[in-house]
Coordinates of C-alpha atoms in Angstrom, one line a residue:
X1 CA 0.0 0.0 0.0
X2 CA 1.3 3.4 -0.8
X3 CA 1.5 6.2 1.6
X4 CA 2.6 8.7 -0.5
X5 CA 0.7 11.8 -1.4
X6 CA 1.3 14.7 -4.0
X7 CA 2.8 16.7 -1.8
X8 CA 5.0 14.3 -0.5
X9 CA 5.6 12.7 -4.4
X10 CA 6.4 16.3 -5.2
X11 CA 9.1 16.7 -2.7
X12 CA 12.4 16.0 -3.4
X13 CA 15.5 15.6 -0.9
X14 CA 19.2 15.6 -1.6
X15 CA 21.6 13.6 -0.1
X16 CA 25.0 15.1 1.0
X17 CA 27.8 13.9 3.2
X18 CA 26.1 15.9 5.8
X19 CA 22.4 15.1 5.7
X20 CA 19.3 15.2 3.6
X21 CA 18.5 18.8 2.4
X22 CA 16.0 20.0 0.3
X23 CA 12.9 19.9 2.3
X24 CA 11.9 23.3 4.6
X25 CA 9.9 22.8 8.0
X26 CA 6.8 24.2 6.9
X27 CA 3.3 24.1 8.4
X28 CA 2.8 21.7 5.2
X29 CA 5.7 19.4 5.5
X30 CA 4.4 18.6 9.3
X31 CA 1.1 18.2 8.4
X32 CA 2.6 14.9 6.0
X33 CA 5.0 14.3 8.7
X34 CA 1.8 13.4 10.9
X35 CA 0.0 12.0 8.1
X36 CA 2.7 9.3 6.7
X37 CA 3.7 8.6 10.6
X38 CA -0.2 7.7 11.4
X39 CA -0.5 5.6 8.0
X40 CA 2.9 3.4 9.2
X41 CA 1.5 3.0 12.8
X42 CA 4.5 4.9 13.9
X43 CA 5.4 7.2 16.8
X44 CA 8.2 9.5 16.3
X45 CA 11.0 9.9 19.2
X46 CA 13.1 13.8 19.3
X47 CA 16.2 13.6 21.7
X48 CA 16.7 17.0 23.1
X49 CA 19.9 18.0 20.8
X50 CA 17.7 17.7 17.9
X51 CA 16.8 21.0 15.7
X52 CA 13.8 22.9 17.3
X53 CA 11.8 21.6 14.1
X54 CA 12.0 18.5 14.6
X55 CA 11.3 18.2 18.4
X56 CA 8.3 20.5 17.6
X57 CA 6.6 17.8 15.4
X58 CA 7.9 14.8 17.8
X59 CA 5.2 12.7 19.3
X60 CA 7.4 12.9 22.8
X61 CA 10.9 14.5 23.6
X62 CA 14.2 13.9 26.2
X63 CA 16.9 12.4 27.0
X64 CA 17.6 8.7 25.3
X65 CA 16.9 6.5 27.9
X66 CA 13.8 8.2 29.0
X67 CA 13.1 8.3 24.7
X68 CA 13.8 4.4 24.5
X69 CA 11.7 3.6 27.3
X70 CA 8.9 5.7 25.9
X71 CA 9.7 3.1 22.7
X72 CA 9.1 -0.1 24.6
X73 CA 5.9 1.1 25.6
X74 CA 4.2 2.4 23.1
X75 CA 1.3 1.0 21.3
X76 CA 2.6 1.7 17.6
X77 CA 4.2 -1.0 15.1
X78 CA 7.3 1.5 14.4
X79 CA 9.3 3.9 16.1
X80 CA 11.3 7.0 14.3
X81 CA 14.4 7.5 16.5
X82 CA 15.9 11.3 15.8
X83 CA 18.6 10.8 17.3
X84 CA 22.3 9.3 16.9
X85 CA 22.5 5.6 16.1
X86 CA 23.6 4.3 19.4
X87 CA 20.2 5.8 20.6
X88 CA 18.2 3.9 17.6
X89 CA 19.9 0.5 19.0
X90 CA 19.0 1.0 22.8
X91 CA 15.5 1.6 21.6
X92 CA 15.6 -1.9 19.6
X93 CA 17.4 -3.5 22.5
X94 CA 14.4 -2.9 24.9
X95 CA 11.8 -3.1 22.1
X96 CA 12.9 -6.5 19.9
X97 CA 9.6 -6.8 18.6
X98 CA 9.3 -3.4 17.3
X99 CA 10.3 -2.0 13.7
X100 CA 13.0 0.9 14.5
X101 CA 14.8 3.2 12.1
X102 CA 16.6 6.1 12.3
X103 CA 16.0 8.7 9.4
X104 CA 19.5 9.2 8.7
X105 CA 21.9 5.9 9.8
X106 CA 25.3 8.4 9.0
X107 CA 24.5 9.6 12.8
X108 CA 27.2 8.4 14.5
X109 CA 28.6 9.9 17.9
X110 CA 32.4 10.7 19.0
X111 CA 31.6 9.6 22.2
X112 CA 29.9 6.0 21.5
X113 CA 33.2 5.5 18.8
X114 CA 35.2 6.3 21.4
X115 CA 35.7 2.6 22.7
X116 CA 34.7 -0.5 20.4
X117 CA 33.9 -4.1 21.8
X118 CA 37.2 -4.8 20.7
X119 CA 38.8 -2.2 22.9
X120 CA 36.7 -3.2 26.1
X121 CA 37.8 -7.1 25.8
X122 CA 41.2 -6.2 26.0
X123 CA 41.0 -3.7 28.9
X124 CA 38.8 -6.3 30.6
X125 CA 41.6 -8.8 30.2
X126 CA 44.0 -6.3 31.9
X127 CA 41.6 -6.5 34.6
X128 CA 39.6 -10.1 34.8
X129 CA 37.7 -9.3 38.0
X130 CA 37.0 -5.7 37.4
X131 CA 33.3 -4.6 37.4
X132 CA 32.3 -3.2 33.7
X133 CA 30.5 0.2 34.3
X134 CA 29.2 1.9 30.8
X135 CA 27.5 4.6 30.0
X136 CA 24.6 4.3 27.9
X137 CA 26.1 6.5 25.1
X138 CA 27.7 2.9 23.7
X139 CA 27.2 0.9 21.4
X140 CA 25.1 -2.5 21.7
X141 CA 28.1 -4.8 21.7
X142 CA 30.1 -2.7 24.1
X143 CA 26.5 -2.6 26.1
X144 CA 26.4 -6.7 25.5
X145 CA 30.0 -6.4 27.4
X146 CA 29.0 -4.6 30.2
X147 CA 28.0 -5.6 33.7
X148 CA 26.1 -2.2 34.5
X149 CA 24.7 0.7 32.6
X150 CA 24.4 4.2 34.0
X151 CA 23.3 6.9 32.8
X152 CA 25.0 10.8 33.7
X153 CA 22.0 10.9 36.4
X154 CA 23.0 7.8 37.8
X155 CA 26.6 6.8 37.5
X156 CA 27.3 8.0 40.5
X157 CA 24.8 5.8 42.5
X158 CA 25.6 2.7 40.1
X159 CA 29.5 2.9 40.9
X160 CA 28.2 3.1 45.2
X161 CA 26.5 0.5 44.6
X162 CA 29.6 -1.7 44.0
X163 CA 31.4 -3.8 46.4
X164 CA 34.4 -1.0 47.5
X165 CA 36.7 -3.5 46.8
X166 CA 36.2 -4.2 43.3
X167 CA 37.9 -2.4 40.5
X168 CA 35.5 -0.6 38.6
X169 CA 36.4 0.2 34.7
X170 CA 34.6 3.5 34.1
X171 CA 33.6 4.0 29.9
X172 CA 34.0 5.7 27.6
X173 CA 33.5 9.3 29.1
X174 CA 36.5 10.5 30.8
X175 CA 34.6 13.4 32.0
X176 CA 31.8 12.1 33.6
X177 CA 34.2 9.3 34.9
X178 CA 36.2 12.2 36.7
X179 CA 32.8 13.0 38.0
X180 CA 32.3 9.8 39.4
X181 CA 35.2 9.6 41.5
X182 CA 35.3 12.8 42.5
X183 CA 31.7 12.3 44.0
X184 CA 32.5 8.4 45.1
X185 CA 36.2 8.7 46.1
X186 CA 36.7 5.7 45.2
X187 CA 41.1 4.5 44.3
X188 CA 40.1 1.7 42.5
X189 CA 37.8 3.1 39.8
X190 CA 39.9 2.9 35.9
X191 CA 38.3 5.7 33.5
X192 CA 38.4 5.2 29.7
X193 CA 40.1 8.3 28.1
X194 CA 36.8 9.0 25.4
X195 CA 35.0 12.4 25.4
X196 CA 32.2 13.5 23.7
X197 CA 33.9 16.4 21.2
X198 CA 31.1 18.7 21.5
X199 CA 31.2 18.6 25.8
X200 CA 34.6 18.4 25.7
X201 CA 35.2 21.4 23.6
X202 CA 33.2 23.3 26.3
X203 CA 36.1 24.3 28.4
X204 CA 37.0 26.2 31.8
X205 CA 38.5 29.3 30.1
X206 CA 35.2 29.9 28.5
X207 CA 32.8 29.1 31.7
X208 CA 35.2 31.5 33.7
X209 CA 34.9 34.0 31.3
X210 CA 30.8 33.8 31.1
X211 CA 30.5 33.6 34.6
X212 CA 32.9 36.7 35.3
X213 CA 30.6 38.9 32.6
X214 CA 27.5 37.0 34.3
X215 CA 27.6 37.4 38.1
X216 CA 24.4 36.7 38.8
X217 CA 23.4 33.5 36.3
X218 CA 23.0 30.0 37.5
X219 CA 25.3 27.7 35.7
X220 CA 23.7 24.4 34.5
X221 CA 26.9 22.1 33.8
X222 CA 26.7 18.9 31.8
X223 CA 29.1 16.2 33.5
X224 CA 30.4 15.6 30.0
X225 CA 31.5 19.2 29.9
X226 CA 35.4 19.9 29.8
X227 CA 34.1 22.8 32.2
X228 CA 32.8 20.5 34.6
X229 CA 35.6 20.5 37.4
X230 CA 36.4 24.3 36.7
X231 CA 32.7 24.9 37.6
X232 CA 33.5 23.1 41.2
X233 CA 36.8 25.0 40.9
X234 CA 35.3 28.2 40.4
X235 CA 32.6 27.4 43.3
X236 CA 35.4 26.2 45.4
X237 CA 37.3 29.6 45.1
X238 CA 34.3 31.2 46.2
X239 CA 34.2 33.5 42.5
X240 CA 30.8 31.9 42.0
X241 CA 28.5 31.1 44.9
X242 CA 28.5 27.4 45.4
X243 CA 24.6 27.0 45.5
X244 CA 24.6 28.8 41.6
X245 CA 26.6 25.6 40.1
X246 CA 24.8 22.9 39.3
X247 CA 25.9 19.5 37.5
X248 CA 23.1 18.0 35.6
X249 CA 22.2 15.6 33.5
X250 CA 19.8 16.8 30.3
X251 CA 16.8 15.8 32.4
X252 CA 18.2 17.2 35.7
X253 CA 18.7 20.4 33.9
X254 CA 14.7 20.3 32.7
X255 CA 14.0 20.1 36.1
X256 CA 16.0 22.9 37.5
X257 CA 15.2 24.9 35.0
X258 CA 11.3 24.4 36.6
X259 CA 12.2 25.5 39.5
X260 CA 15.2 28.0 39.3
X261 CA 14.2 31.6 40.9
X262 CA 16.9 32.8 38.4
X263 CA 16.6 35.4 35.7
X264 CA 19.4 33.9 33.6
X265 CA 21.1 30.7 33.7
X266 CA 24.2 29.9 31.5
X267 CA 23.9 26.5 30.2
X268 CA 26.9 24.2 29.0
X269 CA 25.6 21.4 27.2
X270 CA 24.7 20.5 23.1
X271 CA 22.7 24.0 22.4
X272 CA 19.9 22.0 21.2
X273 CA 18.7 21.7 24.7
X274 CA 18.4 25.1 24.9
X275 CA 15.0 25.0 22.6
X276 CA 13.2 22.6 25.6
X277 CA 14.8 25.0 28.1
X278 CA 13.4 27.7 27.1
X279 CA 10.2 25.8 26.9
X280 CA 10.3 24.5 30.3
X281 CA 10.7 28.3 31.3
X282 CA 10.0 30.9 29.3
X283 CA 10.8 33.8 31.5
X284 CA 14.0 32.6 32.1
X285 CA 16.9 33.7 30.1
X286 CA 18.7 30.9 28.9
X287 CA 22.5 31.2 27.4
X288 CA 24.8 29.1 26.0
X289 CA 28.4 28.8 27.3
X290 CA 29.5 28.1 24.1
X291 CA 27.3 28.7 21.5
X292 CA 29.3 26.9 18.9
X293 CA 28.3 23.7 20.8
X294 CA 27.0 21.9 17.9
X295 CA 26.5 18.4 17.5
X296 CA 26.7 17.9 13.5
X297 CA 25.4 14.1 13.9
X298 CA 22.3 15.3 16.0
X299 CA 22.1 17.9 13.0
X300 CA 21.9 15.3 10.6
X301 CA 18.4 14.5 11.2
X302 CA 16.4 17.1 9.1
X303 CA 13.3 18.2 7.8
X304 CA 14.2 16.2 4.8
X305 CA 15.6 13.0 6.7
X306 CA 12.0 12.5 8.0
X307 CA 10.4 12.6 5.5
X308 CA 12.6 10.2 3.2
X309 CA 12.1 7.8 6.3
X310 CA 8.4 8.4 6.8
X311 CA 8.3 7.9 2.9
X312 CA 10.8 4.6 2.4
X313 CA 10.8 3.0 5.5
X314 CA 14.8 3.8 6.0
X315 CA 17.0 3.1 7.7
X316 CA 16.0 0.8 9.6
X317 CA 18.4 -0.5 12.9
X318 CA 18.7 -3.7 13.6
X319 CA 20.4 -5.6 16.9
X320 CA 22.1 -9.5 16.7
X321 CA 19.5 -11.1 19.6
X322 CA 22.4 -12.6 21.3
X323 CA 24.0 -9.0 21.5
X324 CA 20.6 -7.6 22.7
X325 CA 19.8 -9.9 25.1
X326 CA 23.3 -9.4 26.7
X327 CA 22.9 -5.5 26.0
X328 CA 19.3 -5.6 27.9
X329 CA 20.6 -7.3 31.3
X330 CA 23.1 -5.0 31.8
X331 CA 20.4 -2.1 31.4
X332 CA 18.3 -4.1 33.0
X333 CA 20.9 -4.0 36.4
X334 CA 21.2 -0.5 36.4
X335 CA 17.2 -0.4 36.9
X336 CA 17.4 -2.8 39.4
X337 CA 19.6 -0.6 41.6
X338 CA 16.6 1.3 42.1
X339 CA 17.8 5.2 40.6
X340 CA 17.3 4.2 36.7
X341 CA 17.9 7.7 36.5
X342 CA 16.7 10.1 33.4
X343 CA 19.3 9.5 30.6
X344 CA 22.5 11.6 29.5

């Protein structure tokens, strides 16, 4: 059965090395977005460092656990991840029966390429009777290798959770790993040497330097963030008031943002996340720390990747069972530990 219509016939997208162009967000195109989504039974997932376009015509919005657990429970056949492709796969790990595709597969992430399966069986050898701890910005075979997920929200009660004398290899984000110690003090705790390039390009000379011309912001710090111990140094040194700095993950930060009293908060994650920001909170003033903070995989989704996947049923992600199944218990334990926590 065809689901195409005149409009949609009539539109015609280009594929580059960065993305599908070609198609403009206009009241029209979303109107067929909603209309070819309906006709394949499908819901479609935003994560929060999507454009503003298409979290606006998303059937739900966040982080990507929250957004894969929204997957597994949905009623409809298909689920449209816009997101990067590690996100697709945890979506098809905890929903196996369910048709997944991601409307541009070229979505990679630094971060999640930052430590293959390969890589992590060799560190594990180094140390046998270590305790794997992975962020959920991994692949599914490095997940399938895992003992424990966590998520930015969590990491730091998934590590406490683990016998104090058991080593504890930290991946892939050296960052939030730093975090994690910092906040655990644990000795015994190995950190992978990944970053995110977008967080990590966020750095303390620049968060100094907004806070100085800012006195009276909030800062809302992403544990990814290069920034992130400079915003403790900086709180430390008393040249921002302690209670102003606050580590968060994406869905700690909608939260805050809820219930700040401030009238401008400087914000150091992806600058998608500013667009649901300013949602949550409309009288505050949100502002980047660095507004070059750009993720050009989460820009690869576009007006005209949707609709090319609405239209040919591409690309769809797929997960080996035995990978899944292995993927899904170690998500599966974080849960268990009781703070499943809201995603990266």
């Amino acid at each position: 059965m065809s689901i195409t219509t005149d409009f949609s016939s009539s539109l015609s997208w280009t594929e580059g090395p960065e993305g599908y162009t070609g198609v403009e967000a206009t009241p029209e195109w979303a109107e067929e977005v909603h209309r070819l989504a309906k006709a394949r039974n499908a819901t479609i997932l935003a994560h929060n460092y999507q454009l503003p376009a298409i979290q606006d015509i998303a059937d739900h919005t966040g982080d990507s656990l929250a957004l894969s657990r929204i997957a597994a429970e949905a009623d409809e056949d298909e689920i449209i991840f816009c997101g990067v492709h590690f996100m697709a796969e945890t979506a098809k790990i905890l929903s196996p029966d369910k048709r997944v595709m991601i409307p541009d597969a070229r979505a990679g992430c630094s971060l999640a390429d930052s430590i293959t399966a390969d890589d992590l069986r060799a560190w594990k050898d180094e140390f046998p009777d270590a305790v794997v701890v992975s962020y959920v910005n991994t692949t599914a075979e490095v997940k399938g290798l895992t003992d424990i997920c966590c998520t930015s929200s969590n990491a730091v009660d998934v590590v406490a959770s683990i016998d104090p004398d058991r080593d504890v290899l930290f991946l892939p984000d050296q960052f939030l790993g730093a975090h994690v110690k910092r906040e655990t003090g644990r000795d015994n705790i190995h950190i992978w040497a990944g970053e995110c390039h977008v967080h990590a390009g966020i750095n303390g000379d620049e968060l100094a330097d907004q806070a100085e011309s800012h006195p009276d912001a909030d800062l809302f710090i992403h544990p990814e963030c290069g920034c992130a111990t400079s915003a403790l140094y900086l709180a430390g040194e008393g040249a921002v008031p302690e209670e102003k700095v606050k580590i968060l993950s994406t869905g700690g930060m909608l939260d805050a943002a809820r219930e700040t009293n401030a009238k401008q908060v400087l914000v150091a994650t992806e600058i998608g996340m500013l667009h649901q920001l300013r949602k949550a909170a409309p009288g505050v003033d949100f502002q980047p720390v660095n507004g070059r903070a750009s993720c050009p995989y989460m820009k690869m989704i576009t007006p005209a990747a949707l609709l090319r996947c609405l239209v040919t049923g591409q690309d769809e992600v797929d997960v080996a069972p035995d990978v899944a199944e292995r993927a899904r218990a170690s998500v599966e334990k974080m849960i268990a530990i009781g703070n499943p926590g809201s995603g990266e």
